[in-house]
Tab-separated table of C-alpha atoms and ligand atoms in Angstrom:
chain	number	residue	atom	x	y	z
A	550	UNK	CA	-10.151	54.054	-20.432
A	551	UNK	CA	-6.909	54.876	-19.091
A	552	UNK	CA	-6.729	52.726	-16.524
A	553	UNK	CA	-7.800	50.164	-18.945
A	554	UNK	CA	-4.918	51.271	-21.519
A	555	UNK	CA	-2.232	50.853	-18.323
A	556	UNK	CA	-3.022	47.794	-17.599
A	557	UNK	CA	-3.007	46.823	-21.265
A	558	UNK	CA	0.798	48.495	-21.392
A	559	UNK	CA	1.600	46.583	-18.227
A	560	UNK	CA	0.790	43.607	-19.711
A	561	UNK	CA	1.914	43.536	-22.910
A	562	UNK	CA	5.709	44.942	-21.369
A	563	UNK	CA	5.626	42.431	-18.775
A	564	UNK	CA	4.722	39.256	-20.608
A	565	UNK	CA	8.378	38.456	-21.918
A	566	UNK	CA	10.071	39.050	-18.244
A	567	UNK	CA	7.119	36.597	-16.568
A	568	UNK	CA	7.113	34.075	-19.462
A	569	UNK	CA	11.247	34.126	-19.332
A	570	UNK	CA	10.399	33.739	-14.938
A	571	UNK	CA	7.667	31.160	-15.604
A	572	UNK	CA	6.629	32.921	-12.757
A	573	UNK	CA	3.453	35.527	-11.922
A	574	UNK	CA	5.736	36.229	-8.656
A	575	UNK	CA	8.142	38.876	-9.806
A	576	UNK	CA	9.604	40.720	-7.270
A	577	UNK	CA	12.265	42.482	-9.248
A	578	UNK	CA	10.262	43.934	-11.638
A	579	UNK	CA	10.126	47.695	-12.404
A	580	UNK	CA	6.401	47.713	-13.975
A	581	UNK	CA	4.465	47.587	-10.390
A	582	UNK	CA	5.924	50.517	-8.122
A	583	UNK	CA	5.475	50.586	-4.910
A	584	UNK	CA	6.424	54.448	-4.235
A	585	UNK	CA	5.566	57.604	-5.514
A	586	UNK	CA	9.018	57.705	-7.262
A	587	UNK	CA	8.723	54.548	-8.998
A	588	UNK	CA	5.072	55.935	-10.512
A	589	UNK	CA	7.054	59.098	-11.451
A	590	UNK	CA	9.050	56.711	-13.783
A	591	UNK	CA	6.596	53.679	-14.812
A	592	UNK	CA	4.105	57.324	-15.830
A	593	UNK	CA	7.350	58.510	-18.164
A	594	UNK	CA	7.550	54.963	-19.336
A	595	UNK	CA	3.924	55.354	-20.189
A	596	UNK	CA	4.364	58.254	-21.967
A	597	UNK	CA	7.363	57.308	-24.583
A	598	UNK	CA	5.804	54.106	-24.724
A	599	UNK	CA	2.181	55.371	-26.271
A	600	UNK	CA	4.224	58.364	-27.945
A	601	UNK	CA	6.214	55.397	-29.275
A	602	UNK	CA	3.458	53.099	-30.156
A	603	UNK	CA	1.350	56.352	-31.979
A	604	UNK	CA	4.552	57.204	-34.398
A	605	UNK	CA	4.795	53.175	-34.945
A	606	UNK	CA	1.479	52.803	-36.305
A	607	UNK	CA	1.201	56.309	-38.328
A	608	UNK	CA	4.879	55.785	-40.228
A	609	UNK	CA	3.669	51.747	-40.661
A	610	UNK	CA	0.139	52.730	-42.026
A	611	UNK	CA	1.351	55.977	-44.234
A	612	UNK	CA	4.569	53.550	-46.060
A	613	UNK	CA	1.599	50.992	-46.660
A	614	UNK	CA	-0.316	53.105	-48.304
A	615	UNK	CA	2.640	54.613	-50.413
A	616	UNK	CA	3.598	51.327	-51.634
A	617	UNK	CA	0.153	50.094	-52.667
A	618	UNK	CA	-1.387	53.512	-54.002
A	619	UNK	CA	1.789	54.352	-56.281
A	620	UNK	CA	3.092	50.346	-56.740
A	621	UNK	CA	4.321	50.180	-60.072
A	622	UNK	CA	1.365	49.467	-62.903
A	623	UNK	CA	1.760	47.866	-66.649
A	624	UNK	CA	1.547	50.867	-69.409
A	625	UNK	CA	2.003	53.768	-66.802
A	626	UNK	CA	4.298	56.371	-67.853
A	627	UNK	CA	7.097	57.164	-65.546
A	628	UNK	CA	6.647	59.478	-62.569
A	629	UNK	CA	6.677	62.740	-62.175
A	630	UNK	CA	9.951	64.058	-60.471
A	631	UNK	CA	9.762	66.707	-57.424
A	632	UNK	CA	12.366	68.787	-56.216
A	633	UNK	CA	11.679	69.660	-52.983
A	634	UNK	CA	8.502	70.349	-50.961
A	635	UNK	CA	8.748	73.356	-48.214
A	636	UNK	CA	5.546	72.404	-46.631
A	637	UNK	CA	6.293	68.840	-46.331
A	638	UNK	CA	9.448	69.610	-44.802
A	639	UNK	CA	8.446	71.922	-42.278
A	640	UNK	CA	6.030	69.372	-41.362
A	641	UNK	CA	8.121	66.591	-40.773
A	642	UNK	CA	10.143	68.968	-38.820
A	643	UNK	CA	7.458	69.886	-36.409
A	644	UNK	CA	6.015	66.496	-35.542
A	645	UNK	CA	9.070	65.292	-34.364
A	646	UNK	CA	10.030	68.348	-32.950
A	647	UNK	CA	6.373	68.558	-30.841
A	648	UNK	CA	6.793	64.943	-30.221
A	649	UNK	CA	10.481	65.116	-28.097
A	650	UNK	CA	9.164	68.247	-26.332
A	651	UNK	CA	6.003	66.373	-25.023
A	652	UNK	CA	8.690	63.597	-23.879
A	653	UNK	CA	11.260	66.170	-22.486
A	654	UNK	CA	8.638	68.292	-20.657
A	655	UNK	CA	7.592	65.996	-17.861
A	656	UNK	CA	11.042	63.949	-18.392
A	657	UNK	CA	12.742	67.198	-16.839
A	658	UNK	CA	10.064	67.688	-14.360
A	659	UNK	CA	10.652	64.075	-12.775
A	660	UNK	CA	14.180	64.772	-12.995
A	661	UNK	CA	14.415	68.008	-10.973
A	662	UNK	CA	11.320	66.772	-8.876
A	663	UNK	CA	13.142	63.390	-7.886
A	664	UNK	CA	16.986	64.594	-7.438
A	665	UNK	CA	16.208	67.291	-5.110
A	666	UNK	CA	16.693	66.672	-1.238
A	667	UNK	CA	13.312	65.394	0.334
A	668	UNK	CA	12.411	67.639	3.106
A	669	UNK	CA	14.029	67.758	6.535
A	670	UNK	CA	11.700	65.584	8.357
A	671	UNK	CA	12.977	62.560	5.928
A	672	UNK	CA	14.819	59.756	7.426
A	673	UNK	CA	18.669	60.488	6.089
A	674	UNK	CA	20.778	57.638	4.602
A	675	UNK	CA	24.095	58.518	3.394
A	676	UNK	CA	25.088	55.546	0.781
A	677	UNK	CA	28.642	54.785	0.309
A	678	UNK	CA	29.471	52.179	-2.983
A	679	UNK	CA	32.232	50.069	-2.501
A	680	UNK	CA	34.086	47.575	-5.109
A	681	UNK	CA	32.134	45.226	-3.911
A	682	UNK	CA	29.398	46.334	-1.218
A	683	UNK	CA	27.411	48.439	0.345
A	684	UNK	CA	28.032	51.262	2.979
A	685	UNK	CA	24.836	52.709	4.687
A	686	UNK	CA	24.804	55.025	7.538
A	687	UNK	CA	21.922	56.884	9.452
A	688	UNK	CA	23.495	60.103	10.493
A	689	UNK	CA	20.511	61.380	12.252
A	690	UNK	CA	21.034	58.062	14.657
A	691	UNK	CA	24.571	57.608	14.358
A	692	UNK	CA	24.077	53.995	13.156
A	693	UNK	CA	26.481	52.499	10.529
A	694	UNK	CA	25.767	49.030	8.754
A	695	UNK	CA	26.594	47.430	5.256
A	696	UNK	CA	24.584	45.445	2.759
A	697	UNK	CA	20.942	45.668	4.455
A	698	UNK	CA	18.531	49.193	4.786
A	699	UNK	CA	16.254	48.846	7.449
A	700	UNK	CA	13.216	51.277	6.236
A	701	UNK	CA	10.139	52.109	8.098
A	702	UNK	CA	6.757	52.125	6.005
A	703	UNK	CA	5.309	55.782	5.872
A	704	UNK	CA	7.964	57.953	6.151
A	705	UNK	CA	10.226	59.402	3.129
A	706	UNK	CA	13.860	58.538	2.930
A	707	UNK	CA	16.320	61.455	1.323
A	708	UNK	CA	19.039	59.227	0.689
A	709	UNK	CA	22.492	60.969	-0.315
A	710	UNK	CA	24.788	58.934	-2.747
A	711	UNK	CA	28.158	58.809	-2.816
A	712	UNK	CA	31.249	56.273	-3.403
A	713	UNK	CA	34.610	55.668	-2.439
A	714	UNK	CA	35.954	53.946	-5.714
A	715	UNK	CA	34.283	53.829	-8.922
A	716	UNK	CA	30.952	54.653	-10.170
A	717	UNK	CA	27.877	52.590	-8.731
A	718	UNK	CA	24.136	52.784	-9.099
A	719	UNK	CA	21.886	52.715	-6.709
A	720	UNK	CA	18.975	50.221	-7.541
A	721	UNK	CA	15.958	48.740	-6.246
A	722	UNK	CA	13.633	48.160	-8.755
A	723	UNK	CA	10.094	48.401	-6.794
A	724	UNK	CA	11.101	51.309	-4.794
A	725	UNK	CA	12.996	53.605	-6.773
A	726	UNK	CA	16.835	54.026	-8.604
A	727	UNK	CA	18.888	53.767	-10.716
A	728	UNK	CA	21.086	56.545	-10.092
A	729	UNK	CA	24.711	56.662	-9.940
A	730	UNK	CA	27.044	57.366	-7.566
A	731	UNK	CA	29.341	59.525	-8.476
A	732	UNK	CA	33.354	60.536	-6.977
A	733	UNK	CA	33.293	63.921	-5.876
A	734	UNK	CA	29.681	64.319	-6.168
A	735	UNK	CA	26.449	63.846	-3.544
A	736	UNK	CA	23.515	62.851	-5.832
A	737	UNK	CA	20.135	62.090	-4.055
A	738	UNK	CA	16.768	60.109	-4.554
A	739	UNK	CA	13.817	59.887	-1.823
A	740	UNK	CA	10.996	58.035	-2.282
A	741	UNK	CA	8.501	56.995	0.473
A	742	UNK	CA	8.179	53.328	1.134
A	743	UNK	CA	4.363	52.437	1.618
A	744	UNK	CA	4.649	48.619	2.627
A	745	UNK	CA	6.290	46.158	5.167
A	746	UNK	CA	8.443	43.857	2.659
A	747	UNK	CA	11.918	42.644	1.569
A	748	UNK	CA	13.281	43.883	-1.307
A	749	UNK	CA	16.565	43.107	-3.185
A	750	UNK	CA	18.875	46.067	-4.095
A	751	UNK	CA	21.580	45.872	-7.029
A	752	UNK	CA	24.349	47.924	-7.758
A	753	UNK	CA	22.945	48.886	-11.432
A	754	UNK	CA	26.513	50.875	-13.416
A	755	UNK	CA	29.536	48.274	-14.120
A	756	UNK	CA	32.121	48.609	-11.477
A	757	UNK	CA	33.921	45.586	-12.188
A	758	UNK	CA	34.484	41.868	-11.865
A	759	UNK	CA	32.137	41.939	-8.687
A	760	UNK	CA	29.814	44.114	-10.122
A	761	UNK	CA	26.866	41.576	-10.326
A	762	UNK	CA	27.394	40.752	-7.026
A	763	UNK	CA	27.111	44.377	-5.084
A	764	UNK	CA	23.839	43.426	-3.955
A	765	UNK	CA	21.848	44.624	-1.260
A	766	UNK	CA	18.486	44.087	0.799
A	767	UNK	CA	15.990	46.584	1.899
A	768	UNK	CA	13.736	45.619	4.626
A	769	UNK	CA	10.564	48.045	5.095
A	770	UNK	CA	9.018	47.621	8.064
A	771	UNK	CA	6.841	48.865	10.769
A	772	UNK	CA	7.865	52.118	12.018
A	773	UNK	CA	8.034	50.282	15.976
A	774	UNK	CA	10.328	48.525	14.721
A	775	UNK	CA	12.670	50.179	12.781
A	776	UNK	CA	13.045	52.424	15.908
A	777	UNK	CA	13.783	48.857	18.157
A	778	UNK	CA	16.264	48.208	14.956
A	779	UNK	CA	17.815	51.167	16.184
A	780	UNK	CA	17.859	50.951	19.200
A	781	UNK	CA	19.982	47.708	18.444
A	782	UNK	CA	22.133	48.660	15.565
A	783	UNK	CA	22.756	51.916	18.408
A	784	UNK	CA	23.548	49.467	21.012
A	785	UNK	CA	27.240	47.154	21.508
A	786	UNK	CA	27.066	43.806	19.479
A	787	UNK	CA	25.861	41.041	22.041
A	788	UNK	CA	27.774	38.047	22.328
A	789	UNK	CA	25.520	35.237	21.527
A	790	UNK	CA	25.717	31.990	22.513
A	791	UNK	CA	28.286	29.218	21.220
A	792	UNK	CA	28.267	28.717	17.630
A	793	UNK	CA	27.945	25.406	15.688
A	794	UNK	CA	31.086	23.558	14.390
A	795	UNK	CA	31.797	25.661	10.996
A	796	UNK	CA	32.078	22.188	8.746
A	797	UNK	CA	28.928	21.266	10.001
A	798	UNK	CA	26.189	22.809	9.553
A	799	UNK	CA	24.752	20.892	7.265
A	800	UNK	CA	24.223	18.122	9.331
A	801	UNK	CA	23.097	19.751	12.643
A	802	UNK	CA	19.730	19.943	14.564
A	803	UNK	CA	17.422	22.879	13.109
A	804	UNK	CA	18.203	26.185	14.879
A	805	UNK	CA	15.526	26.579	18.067
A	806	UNK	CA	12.413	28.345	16.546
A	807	UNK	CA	13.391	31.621	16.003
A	808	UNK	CA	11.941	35.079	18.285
A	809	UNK	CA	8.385	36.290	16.674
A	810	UNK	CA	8.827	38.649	14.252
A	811	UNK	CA	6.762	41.303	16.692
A	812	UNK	CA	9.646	41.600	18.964
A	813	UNK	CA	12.616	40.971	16.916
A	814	UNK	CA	14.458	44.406	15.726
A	815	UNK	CA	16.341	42.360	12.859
A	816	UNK	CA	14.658	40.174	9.961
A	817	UNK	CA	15.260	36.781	10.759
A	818	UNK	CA	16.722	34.728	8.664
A	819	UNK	CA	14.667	31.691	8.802
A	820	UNK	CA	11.003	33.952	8.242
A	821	UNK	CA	12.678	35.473	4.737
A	822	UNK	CA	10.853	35.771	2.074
A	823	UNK	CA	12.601	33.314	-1.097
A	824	UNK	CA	13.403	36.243	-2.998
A	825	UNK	CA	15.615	37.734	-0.604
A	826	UNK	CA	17.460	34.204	0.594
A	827	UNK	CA	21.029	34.441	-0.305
A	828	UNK	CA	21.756	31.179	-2.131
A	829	UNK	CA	25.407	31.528	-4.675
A	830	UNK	CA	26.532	27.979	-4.449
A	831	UNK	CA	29.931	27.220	-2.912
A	832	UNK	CA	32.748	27.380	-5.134
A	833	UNK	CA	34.106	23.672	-5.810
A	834	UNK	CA	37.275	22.684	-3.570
A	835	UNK	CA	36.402	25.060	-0.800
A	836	UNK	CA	36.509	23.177	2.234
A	837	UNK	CA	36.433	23.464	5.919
A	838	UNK	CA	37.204	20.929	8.291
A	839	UNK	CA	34.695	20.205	10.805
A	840	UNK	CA	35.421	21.892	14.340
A	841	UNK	CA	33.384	24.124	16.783
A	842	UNK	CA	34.743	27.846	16.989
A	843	UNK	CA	35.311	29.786	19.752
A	844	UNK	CA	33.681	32.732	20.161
A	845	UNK	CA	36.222	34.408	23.040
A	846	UNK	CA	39.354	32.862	21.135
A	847	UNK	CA	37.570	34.615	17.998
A	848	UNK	CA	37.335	37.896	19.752
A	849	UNK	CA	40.735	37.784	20.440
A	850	UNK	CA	41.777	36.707	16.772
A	851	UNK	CA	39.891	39.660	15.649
A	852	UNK	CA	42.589	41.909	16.941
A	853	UNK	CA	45.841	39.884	16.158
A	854	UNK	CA	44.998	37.548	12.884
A	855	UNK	CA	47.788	36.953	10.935
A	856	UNK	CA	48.973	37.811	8.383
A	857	UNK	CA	47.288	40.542	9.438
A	858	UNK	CA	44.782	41.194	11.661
A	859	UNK	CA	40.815	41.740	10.939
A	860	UNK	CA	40.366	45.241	12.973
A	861	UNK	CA	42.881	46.677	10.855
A	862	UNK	CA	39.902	46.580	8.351
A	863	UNK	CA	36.534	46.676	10.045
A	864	UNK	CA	35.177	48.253	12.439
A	865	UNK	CA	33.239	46.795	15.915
A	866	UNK	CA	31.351	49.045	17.980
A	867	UNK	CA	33.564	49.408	21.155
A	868	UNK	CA	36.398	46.704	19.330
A	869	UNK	CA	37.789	48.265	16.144
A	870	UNK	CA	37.328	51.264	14.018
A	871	UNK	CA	38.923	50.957	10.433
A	872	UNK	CA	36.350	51.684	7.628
A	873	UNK	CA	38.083	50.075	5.236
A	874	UNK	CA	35.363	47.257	4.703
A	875	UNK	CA	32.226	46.618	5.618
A	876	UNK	CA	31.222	47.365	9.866
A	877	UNK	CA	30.702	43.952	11.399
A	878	UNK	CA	29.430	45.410	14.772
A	879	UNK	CA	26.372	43.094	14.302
A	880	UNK	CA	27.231	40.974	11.499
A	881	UNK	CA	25.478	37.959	13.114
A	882	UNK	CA	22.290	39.658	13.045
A	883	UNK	CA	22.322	40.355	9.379
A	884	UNK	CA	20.866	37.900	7.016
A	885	UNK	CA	23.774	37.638	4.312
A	886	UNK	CA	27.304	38.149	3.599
A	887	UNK	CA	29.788	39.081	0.940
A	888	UNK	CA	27.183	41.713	-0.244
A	889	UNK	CA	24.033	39.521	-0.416
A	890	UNK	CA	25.663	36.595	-1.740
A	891	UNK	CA	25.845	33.747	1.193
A	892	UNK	CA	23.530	33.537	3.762
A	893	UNK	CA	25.355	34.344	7.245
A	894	UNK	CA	25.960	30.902	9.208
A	895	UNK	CA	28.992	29.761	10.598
A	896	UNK	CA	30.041	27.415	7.183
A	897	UNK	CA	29.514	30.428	4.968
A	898	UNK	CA	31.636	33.250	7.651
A	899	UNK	CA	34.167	30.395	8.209
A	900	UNK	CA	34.833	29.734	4.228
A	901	UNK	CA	34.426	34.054	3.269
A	902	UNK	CA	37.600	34.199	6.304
A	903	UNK	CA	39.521	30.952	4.470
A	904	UNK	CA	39.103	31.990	0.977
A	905	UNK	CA	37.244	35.268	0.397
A	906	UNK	CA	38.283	36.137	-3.157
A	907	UNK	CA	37.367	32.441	-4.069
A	908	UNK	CA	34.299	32.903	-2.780
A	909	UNK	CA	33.553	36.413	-4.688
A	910	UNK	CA	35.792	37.001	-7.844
A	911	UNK	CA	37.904	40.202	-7.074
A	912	UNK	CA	37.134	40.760	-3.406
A	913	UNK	CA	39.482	43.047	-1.431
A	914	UNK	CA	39.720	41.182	1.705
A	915	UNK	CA	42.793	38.764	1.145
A	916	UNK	CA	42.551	35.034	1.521
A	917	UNK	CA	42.967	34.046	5.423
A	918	UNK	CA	43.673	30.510	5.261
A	919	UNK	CA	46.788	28.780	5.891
A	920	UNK	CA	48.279	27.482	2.470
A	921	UNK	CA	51.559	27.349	0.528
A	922	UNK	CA	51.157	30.644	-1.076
A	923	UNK	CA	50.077	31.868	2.727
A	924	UNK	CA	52.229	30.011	5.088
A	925	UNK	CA	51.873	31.960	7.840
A	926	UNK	CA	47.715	31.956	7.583
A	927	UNK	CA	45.057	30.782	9.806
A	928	UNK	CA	44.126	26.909	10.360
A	929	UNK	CA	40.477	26.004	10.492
A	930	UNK	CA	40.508	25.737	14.374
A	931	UNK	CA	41.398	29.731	13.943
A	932	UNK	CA	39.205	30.219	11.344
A	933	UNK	CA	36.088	28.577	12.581
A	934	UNK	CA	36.893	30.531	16.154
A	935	UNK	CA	36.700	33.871	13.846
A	936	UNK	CA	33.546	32.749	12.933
A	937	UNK	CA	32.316	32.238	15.928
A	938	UNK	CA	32.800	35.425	17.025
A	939	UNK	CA	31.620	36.905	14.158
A	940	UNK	CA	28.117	34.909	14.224
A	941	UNK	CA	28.026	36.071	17.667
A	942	UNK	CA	27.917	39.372	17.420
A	943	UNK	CA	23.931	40.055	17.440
B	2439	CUA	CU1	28.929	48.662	-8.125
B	2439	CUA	CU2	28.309	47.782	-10.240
């Protein structure tokens, strides 16, 4: 019966959000957790929604009857008038009164259950908010990385929330959020991830003119390899091989088949899921002229860009260590950039280093290419050699 009653909840919420997807494949949706923290919410959803459902129908049915028991007859003398009714009142005190306590009961419960700290065998992620990004670091492995959680399946995650700027919220619907991030403040929220997926994260509290595009992506895999991912993220970047022309790669040869997922650490790119495939369309007049990068001449670059240079923001394992933006150490191995907005190939990189507040409204990093307001910017030759480097660091 209850079951029955869920499902019939489920249902009826979730029509309107998979009519407005034409779509049975939601992947964002918040009605079919997939932890024990996101059943700790959809069961309080449960709960105001039947509470809300039961008062609906009792005020709807009792005003029906009013208005058709004492409607207004030809010949009937005028009503009696009442001053006042102590037991009436004291009843319509009560059921209200009973009715918030049976919502605040187990809506305190979840709270104080769900905001402690998870216990000390938990995987820790410290999560820093940015204006516009994400900051995630695994103390207990000394790993730092931005924009995508690597997860394994199986074991809690106590992740501590925090921000550098304004506040954020912390969001990914089928595992478990939203909660803020707060200045001065560590707020938590575990929850146990029980499948191997990709999910997409959001930043879920107004933070400004990027705030719909602090976006994240959660990857829950197999414990095996979460510990090869790090291993990896532990490890230098390695210098890949020579990137494709940055103008280009439209037009070139499909990448060689990509390593089986078994023995790749990172998600590749090619094997993702739809949902999780960064695809914001280029901004109109953003061009870049068609010539290879350098990866060395990059490197170099990297440390003495004008007008100034990129280590004086981000940090490279062994290169640079400014935490002023988002670690790059093994950028090329990630699936997006800009905060889940572009997917990360050397067109993308190359047009994010020309024009990166073009390319995301109100981004920090300052525009790199060479132009009348920046005379002393980089040319595409420079800029595609940037992101060469970048793309090669695996
Ligand atoms: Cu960060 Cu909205």
């Amino acid at each position: 019966m209850i079951r029955a009653l869920r499902w019939r909840t489920h249902t009826a919420a979730a029509l309107p959000a998979a009519l407005a997807a034409c779509s049975s494949h939601v992947p964002n949706t918040t009605l079919s957790p997939q932890t024990e923290f996101g059943r700790d919410i959809d069961a309080l959803f449960d709960i105001l929604l039947f509470a809300g459902v039961a008062v609906l129908v009792l005020v709807t049915l009792a005003l029906l009857f009013v208005i058709v028991r004492y409607r207004h007859r030809a010949g009937a003398p005028e009503p009696k008038a009442i001053h006042g009714n102590a037991v009436l009142e004291i009843v319509w005190t009560l059921i209200p009164a009973v009715i918030l306590a049976i919502i605040a009961v187990p809506t305190v419960r979840t709270i104080f259950r769900t905001q402690a700290e998870a216990g000390p065998n938990a995987l820790q992620v410290e999560v820093v908010g940015h204006q516009w990004w994400w900051e995630f670091r695994y103390p207990q492995y000394g790993v730092v990385t931005a924009n995508e959680l690597y997860l394994p399946v199986g074991r809690t995650v106590n992740f501590a929330l925090m921000t550098a700027d304004v506040v954020h919220s912390f969001w990914i619907p089928q595992l478990g959020g939203k909660r803020d991030l707060v200045s001065n403040d560590t707020n938590h929220v575990w929850f146990t991830p029980e499948s191997a997926f990709a999910w997409n994260g959001f930043c879920a509290e107004f933070c400004g003119s990027s705030h719909a595009n602090m976006r994240f992506r959660v990857f829950t895999v197999p414990p095996e390899q979460f510990e090869r991912w790090i291993a990896h993220q532990q490890s230098p970047p390695v210098l890949g091989a020579a990137a494709p022309p940055a103008g280009a790669i439209d037009t070139l040869a499909p990448a060689p088949p990509a390593p089986p997922q078994a023995t790749a650490p990172t998600v590749v790119a090619d094997s993702l899921p739809e949902h999780v495939r960064a695809a914001t369309p280029i901004p109109a007049g953003l061009r870049m002229s068609n010539v290879r990068g350098d990866a060395a001449r990059g490197a170099q670059l990297f440390m003495r860009a004008t007008p100034m240079p990129c280590a004086a923001c981000h940090a490279i394992q062994g290169v640079a260590a400014s935490i002023v933006g988002p670690n790059l150490t093994h950028v090329g191995s990630r699936t997006s950039i800009g905060a889940g907005l572009f997917p990360t190939d050397a067109r993308h990189l190359a047009l994010w280093i020309k024009d990166s507040p073009a390319m995301k409204p109100g981004s920090k990093m300052p525009a790199f290419g060479k132009s009348a307001q920046i005379p002393a910017g980089l040319d595409d030759q420079q800029i595609a050699d940037l992101a060469a480097y970048l793309l090669s660091l695996k």
